[in-house]
PDB file of C-alpha atoms and ligand atoms in Angstrom:
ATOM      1  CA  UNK A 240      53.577  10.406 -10.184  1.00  0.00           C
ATOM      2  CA  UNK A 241      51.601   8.678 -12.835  1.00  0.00           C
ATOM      3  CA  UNK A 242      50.924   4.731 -12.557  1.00  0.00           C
ATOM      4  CA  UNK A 243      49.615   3.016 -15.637  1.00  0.00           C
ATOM      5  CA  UNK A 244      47.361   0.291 -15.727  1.00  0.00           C
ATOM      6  CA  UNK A 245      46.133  -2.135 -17.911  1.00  0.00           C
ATOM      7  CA  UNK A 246      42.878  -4.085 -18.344  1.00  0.00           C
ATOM      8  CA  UNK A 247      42.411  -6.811 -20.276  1.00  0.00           C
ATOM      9  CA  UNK A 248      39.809  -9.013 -20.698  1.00  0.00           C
ATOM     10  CA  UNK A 249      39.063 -12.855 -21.739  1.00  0.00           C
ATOM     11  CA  UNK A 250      36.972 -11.974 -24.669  1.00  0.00           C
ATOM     12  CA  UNK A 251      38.794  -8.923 -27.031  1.00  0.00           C
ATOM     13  CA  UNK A 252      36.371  -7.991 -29.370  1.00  0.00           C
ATOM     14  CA  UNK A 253      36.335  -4.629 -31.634  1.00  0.00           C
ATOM     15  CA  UNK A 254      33.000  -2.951 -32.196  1.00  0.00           C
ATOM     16  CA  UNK A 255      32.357  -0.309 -35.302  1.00  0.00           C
ATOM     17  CA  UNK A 256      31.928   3.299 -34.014  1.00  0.00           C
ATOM     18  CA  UNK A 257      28.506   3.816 -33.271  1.00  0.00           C
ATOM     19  CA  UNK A 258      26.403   6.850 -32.234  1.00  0.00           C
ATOM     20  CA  UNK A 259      26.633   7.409 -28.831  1.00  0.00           C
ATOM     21  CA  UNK A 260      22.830   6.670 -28.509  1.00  0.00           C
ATOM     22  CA  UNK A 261      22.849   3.596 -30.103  1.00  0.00           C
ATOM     23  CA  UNK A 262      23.098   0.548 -27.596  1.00  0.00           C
ATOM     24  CA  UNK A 263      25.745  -1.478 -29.195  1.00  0.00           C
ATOM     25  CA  UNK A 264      24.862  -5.455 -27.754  1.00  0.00           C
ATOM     26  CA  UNK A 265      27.431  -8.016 -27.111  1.00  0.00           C
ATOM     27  CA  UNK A 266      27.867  -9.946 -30.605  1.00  0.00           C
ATOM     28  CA  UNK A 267      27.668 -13.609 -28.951  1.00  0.00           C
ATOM     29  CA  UNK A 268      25.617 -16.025 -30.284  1.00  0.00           C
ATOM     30  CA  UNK A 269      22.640 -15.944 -27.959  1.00  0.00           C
ATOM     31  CA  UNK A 270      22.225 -19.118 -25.809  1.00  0.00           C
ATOM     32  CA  UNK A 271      18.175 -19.065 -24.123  1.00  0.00           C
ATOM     33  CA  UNK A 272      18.759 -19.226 -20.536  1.00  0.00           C
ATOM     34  CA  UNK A 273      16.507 -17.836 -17.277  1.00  0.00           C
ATOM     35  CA  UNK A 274      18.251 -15.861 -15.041  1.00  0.00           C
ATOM     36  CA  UNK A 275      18.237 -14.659 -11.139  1.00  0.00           C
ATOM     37  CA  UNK A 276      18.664 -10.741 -11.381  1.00  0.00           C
ATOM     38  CA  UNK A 277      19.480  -8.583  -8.515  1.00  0.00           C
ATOM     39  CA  UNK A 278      18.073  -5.272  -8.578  1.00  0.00           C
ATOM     40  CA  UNK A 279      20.150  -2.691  -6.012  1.00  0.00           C
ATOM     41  CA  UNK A 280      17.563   0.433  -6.813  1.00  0.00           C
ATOM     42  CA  UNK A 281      14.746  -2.160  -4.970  1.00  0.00           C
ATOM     43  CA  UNK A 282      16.791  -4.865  -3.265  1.00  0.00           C
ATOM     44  CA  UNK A 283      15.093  -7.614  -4.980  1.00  0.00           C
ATOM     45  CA  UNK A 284      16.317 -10.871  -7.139  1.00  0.00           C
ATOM     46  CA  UNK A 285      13.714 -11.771  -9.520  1.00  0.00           C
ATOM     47  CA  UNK A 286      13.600 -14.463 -12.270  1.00  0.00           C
ATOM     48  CA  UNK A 287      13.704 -13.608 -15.709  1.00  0.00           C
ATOM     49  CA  UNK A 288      13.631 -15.309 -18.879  1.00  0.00           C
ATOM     50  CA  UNK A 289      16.618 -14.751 -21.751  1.00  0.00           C
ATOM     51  CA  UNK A 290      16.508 -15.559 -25.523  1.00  0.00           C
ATOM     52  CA  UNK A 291      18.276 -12.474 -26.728  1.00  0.00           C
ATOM     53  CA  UNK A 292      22.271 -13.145 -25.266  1.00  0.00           C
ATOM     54  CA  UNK A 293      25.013 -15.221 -23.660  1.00  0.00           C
ATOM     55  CA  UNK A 294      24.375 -14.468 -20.012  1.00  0.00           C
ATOM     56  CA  UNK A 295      26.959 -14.746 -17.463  1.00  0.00           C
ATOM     57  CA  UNK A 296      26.612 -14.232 -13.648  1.00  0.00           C
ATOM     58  CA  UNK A 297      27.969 -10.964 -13.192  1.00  0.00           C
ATOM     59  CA  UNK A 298      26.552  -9.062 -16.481  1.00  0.00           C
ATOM     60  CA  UNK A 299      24.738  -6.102 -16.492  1.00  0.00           C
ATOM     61  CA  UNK A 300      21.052  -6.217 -17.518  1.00  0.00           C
ATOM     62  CA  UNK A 301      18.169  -4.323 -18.321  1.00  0.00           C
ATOM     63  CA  UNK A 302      14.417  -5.637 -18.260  1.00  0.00           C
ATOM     64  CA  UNK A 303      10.990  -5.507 -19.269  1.00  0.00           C
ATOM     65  CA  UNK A 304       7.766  -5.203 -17.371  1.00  0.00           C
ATOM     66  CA  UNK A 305       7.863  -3.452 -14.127  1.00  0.00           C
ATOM     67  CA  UNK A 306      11.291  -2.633 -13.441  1.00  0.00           C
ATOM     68  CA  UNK A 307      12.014  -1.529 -16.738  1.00  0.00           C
ATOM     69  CA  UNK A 308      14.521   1.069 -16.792  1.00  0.00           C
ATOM     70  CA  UNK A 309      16.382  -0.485 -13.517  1.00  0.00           C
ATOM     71  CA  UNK A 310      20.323  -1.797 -13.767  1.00  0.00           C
ATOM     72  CA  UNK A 311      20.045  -5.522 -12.844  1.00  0.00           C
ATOM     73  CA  UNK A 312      22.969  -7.938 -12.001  1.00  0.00           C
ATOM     74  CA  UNK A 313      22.428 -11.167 -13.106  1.00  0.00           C
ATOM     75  CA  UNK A 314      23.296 -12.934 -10.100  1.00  0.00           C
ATOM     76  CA  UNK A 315      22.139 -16.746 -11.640  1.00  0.00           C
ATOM     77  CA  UNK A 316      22.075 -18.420 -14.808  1.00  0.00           C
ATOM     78  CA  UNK A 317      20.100 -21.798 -15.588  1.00  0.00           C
ATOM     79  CA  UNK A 318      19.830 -23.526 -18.634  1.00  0.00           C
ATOM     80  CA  UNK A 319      17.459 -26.594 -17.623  1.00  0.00           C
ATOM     81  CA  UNK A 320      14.131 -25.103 -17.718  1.00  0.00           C
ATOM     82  CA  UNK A 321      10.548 -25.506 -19.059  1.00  0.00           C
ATOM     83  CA  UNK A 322       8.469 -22.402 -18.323  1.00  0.00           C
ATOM     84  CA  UNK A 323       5.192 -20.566 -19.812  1.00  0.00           C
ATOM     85  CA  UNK A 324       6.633 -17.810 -21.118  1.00  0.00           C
ATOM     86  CA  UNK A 325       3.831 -15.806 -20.633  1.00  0.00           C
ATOM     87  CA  UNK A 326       5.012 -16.023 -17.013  1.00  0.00           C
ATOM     88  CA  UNK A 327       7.929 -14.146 -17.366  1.00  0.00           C
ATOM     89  CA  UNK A 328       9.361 -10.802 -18.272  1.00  0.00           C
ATOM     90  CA  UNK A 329      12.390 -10.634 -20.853  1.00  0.00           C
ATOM     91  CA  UNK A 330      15.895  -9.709 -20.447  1.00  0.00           C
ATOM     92  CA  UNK A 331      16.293  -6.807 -23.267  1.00  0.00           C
ATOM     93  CA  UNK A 332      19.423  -5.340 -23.070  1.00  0.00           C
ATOM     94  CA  UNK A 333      23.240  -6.338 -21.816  1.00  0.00           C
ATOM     95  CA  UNK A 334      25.834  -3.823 -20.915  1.00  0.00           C
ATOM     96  CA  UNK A 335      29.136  -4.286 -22.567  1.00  0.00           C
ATOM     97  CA  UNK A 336      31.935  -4.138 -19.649  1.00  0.00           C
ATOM     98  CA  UNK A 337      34.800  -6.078 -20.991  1.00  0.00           C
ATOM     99  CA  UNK A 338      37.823  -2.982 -20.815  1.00  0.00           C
ATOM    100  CA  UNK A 339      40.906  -3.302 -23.100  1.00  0.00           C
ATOM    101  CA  UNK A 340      43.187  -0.632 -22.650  1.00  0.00           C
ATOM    102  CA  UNK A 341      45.530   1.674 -20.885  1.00  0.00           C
ATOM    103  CA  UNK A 342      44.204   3.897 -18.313  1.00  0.00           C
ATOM    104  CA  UNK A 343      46.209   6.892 -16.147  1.00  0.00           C
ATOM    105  CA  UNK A 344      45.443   7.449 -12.600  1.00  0.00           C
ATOM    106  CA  UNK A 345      44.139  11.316 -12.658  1.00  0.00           C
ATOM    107  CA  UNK A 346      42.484  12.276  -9.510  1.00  0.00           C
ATOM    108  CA  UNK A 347      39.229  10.997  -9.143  1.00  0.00           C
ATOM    109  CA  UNK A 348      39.127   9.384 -12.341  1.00  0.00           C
ATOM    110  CA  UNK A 349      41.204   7.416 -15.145  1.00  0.00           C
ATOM    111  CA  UNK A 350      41.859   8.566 -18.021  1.00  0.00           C
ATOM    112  CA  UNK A 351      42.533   6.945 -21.794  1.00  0.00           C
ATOM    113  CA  UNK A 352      43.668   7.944 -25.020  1.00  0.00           C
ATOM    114  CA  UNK A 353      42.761   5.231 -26.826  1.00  0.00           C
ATOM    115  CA  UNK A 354      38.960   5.796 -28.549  1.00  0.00           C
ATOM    116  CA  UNK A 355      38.480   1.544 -28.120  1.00  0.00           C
ATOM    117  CA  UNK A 356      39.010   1.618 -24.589  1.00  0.00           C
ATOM    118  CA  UNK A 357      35.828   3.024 -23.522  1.00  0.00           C
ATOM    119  CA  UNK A 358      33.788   4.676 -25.550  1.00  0.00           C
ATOM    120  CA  UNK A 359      30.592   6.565 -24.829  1.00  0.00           C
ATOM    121  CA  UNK A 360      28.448   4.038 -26.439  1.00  0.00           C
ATOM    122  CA  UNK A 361      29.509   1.603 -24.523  1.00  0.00           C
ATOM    123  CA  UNK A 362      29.347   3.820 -20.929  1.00  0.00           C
ATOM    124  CA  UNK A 363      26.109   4.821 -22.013  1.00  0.00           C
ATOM    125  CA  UNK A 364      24.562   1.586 -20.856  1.00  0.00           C
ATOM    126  CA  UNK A 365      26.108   1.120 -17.636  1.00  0.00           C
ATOM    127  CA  UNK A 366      24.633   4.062 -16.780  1.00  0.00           C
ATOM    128  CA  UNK A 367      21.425   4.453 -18.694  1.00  0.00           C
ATOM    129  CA  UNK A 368      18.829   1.983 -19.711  1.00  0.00           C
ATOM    130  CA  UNK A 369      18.656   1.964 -23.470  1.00  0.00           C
ATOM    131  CA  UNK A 370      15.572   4.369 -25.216  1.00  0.00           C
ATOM    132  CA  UNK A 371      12.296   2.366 -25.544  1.00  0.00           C
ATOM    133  CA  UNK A 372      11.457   1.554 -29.584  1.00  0.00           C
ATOM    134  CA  UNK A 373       8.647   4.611 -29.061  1.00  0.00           C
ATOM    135  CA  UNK A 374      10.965   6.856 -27.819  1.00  0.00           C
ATOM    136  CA  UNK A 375      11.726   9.708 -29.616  1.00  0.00           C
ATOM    137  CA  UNK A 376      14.179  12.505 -29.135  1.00  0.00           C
ATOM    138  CA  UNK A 377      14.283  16.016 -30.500  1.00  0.00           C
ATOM    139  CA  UNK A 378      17.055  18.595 -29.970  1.00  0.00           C
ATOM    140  CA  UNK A 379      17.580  22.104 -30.699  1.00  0.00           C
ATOM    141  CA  UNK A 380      20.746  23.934 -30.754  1.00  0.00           C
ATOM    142  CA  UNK A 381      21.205  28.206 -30.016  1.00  0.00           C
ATOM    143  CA  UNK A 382      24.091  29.989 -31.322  1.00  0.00           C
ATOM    144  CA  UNK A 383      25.315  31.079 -27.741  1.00  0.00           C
ATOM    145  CA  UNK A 384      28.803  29.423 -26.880  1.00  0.00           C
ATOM    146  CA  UNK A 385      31.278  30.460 -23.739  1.00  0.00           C
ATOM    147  CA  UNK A 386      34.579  29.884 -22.783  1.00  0.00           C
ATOM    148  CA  UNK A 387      35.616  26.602 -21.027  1.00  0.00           C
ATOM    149  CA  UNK A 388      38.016  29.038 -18.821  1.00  0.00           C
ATOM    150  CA  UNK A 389      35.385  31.622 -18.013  1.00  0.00           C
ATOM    151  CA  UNK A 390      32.500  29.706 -16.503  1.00  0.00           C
ATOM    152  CA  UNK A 391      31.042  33.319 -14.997  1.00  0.00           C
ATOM    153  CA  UNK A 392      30.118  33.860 -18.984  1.00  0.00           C
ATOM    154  CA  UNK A 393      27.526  31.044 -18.916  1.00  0.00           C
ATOM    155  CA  UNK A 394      24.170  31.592 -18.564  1.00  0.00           C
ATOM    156  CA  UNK A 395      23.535  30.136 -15.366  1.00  0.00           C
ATOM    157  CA  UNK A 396      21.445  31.338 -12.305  1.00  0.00           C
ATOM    158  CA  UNK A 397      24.205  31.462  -9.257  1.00  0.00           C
ATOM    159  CA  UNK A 398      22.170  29.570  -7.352  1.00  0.00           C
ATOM    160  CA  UNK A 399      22.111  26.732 -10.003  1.00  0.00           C
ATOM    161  CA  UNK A 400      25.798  27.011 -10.564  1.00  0.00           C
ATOM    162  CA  UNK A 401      26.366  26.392  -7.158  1.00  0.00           C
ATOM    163  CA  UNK A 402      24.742  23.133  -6.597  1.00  0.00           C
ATOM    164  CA  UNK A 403      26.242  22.324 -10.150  1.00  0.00           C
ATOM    165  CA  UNK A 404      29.982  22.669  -7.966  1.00  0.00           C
ATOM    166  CA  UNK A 405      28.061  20.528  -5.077  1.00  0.00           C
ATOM    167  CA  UNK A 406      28.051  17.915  -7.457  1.00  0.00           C
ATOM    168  CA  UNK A 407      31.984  18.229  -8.986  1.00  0.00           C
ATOM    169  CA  UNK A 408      32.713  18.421  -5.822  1.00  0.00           C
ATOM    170  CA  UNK A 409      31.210  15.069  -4.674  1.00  0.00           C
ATOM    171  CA  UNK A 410      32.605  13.560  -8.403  1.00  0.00           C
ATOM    172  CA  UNK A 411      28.779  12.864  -9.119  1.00  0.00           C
ATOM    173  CA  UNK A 412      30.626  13.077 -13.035  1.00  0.00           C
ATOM    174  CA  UNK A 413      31.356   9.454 -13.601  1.00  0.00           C
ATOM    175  CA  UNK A 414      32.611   9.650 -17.510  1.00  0.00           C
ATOM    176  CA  UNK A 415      33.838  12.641 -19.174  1.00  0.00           C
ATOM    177  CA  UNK A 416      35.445  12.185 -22.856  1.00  0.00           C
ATOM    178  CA  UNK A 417      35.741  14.415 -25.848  1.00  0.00           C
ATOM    179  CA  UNK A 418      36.104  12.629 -29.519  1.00  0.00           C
ATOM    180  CA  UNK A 419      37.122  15.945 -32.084  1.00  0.00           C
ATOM    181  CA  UNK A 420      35.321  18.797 -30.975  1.00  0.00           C
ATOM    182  CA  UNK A 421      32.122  16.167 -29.462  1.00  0.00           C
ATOM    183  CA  UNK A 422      32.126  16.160 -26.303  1.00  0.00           C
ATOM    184  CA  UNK A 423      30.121  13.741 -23.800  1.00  0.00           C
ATOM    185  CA  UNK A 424      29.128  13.455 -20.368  1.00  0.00           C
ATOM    186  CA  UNK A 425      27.577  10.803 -17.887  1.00  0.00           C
ATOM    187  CA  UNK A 426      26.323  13.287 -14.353  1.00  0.00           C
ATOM    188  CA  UNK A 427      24.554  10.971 -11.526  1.00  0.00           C
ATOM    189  CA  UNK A 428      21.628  13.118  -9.681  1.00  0.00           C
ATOM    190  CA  UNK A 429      18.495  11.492  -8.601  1.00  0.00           C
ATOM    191  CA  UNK A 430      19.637   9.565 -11.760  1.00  0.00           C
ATOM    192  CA  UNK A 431      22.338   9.375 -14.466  1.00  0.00           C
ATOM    193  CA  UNK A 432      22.062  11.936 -17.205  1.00  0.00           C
ATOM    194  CA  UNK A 433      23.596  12.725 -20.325  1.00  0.00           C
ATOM    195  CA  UNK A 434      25.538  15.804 -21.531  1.00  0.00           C
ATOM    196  CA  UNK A 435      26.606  16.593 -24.891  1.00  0.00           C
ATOM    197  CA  UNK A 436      28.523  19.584 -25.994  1.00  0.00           C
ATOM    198  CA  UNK A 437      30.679  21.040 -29.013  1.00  0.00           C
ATOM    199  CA  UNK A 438      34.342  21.841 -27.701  1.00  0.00           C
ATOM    200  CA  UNK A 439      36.274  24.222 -30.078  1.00  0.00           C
ATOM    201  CA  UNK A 440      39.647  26.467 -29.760  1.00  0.00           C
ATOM    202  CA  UNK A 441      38.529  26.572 -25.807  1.00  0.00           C
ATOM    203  CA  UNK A 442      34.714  27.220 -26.869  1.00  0.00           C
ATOM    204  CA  UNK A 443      31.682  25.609 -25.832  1.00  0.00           C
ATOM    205  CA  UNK A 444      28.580  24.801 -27.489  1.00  0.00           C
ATOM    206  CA  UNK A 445      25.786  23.068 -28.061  1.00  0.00           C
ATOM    207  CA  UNK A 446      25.552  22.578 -24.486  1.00  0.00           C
ATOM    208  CA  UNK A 447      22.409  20.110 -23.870  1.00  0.00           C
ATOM    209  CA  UNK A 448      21.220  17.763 -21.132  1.00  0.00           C
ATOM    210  CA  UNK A 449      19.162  14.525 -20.807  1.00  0.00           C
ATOM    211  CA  UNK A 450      17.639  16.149 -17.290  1.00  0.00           C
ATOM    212  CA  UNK A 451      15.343  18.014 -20.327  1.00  0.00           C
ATOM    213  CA  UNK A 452      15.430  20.932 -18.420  1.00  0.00           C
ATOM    214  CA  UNK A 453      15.360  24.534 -20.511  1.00  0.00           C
ATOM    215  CA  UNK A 454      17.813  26.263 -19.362  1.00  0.00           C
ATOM    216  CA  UNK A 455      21.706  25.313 -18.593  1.00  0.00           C
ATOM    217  CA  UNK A 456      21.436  23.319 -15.522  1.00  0.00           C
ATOM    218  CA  UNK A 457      23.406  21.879 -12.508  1.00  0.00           C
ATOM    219  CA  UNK A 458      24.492  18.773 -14.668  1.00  0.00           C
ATOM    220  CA  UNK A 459      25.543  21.044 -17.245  1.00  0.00           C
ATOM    221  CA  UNK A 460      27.792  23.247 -14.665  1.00  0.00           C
ATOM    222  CA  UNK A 461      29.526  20.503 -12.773  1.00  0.00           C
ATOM    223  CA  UNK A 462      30.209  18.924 -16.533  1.00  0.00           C
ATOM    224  CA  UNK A 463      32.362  21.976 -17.086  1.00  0.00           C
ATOM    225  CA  UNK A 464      34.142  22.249 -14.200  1.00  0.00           C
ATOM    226  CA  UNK A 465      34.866  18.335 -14.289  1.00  0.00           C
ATOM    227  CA  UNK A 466      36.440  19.528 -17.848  1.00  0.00           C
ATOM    228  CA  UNK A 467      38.057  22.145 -16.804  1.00  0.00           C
ATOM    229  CA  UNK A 468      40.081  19.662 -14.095  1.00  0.00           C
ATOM    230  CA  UNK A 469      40.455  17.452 -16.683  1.00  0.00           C
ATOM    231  CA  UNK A 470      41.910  19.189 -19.558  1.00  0.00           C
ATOM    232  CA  UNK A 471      44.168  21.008 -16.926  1.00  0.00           C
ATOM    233  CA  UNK A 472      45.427  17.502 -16.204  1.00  0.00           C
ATOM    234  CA  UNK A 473      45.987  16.572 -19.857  1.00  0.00           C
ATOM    235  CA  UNK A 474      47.657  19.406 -20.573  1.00  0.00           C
ATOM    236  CA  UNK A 475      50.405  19.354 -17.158  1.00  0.00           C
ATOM    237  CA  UNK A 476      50.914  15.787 -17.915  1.00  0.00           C
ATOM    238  CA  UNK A 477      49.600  14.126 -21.612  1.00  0.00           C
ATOM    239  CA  UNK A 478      49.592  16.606 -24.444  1.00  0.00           C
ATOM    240  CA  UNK A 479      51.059  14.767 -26.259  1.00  0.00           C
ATOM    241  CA  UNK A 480      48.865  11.745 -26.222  1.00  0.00           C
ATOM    242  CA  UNK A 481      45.799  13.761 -26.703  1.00  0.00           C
ATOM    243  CA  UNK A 482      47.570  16.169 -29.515  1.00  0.00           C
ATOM    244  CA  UNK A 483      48.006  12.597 -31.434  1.00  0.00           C
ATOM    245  CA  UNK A 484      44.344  11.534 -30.874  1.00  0.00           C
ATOM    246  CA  UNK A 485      42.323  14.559 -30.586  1.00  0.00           C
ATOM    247  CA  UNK A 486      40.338  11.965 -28.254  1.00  0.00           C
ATOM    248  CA  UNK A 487      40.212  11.062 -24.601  1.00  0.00           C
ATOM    249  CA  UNK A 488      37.779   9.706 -21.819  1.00  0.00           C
ATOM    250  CA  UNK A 489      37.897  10.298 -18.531  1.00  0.00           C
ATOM    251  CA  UNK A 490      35.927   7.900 -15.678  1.00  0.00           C
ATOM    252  CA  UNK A 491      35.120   7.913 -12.403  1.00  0.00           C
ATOM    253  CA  UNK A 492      37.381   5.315 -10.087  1.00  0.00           C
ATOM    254  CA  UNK A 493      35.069   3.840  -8.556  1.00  0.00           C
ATOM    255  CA  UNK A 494      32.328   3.797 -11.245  1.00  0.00           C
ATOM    256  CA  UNK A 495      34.891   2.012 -13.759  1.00  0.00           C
ATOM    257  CA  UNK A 496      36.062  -0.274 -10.780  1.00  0.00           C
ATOM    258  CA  UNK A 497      32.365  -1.364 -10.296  1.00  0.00           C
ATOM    259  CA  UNK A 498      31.038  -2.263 -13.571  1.00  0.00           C
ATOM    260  CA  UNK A 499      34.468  -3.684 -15.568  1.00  0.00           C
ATOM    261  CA  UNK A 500      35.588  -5.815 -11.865  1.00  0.00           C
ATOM    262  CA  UNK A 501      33.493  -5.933  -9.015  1.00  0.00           C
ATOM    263  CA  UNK A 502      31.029  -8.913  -9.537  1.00  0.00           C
ATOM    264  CA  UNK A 503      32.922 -10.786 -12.478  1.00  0.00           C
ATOM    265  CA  UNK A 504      35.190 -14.343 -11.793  1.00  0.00           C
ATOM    266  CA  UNK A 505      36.873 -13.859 -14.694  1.00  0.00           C
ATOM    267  CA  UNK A 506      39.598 -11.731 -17.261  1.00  0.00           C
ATOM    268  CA  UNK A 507      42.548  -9.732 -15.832  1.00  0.00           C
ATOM    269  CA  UNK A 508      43.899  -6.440 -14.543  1.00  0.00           C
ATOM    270  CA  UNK A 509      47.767  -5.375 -15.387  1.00  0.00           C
ATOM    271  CA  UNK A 510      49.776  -2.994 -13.762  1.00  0.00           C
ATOM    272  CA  UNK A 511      53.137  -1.719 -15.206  1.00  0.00           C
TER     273      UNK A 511
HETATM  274 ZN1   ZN B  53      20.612  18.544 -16.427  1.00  0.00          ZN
END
């Protein structure tokens, strides 16, 4: 049986397509502000100073300074202050979790058809903190590619591929989605990475990960066997949605329940 739901939120704004590594930034005029953020990787709230965004208790932050790198929850937000500002470290990025959009219940995940809904660039930050200005990334493509439905045809130690299934199996892949033939992936390990890939006529290529390790890895593996389930799903129940778009994205439950509801007082959910 297949339940649609719909989120909606208070502030419907469109965004331009953007590279998937580009950090798009909420488009608010930015109102100076210092903020209490919770940080659940070190159990800490610390103070931080904003001039960059319109911060609201509940949003998604990155940082500066020491815990660069860490998701933050902005837990308090004053605008009566007079500080040194050499005292403080500087909010510097803001996830974008405002959902608009229908979603279908598929297993362990929901999936949409609609490229607005949630698109990687905007996933990308819930899950990653965005690349430092001196950060620079190179990447090199083979010509190998293998079959989506014949997984024993990548070139993967067995011993890799296995964990790789330890990690489908515990859905440690919290956002799936393929936009044409580009295809993206968000696996949590000791942290999140990324996984891009080419997907053509049932072919994979161009199979990289963000874990920046050589050879096709356990991220990699449970990637394909999360699309595998996926596009087995699509096909049983939606091939006709995805025919029309040639797009869909796929997240985890609980990852999409805790970044677009958990810790917000405010927008709506819709079930039909
Ligand atoms: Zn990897």
């Amino acid at each position: 049986m297949t339940f649609k739901i719909g989120f909606e939120s208070e502030q419907k704004k469109k965004e331009p397509a953007e590279s998937i590594f580009t950090a798009p930034q909420k488009k608010a005029e930015p109102r100076k502000s210092l903020v209490q953020i919770y940080f659940e990787a070190r159990n800490m709230t610390l103070a931080y100073y904003n001039d960059m965004f319109d911060l609201h208790c509940g949003d998604i932050v990155y940082v500066d300074g020491r815990l660069e790198g860490l998701i933050g929850r902005v837990t308090q937000v004053n605008y009566n202050f007079k500080i040194n500002i050499s005292d403080y470290k500087k909010v510097i990025a803001l996830a974008d979790t405002d959902i608009q959009g229908k979603f279908f219940i598929a297993g362990s995940s929901l999936i949409t058809f609609q490229r607005e809904a949630l698109p990687a660039s905007k996933v990308s930050l819930w899950f990653n903190a965005p690349a430092g200005s001196d950060t620079e990334f190179e990447i090199g493509y083979d010509d190998t590619s293998f079959p989506l439905n014949s997984l024993k045809d990548m070139d993967i130690s067995p011993v890799v591929a296995e964990r790789g299934s330890q990690y489908y199996i515990e859905n440690k892949i919290k956002y799936i989605s393929i936009d044409g033939t580009k295809g993206y992936a968000v696996v949590s390990g000791s942290k999140n990475y990324e996984i891009e890939f080419e997907y053509n006529n049932g072919e994979i290529s161009r199979l990289v990960c963000s874990c920046f390790c050589s050879y096709n890895c356990k991220h990699e593996f449970a990637a394909m066997l999360q699309l595998q389930e996926t596009l087995n799903f699509i096909e049983k129940n939606f091939e006709d949605e995805y025919k029309r778009t040639g797009y869909f994205a796929a997240i985890n439950k609980s990852a999409l329940f805790s970044f677009a509801v958990a810790g917000k007082d405010k927008g709506s959910v819709t079930f039909e």
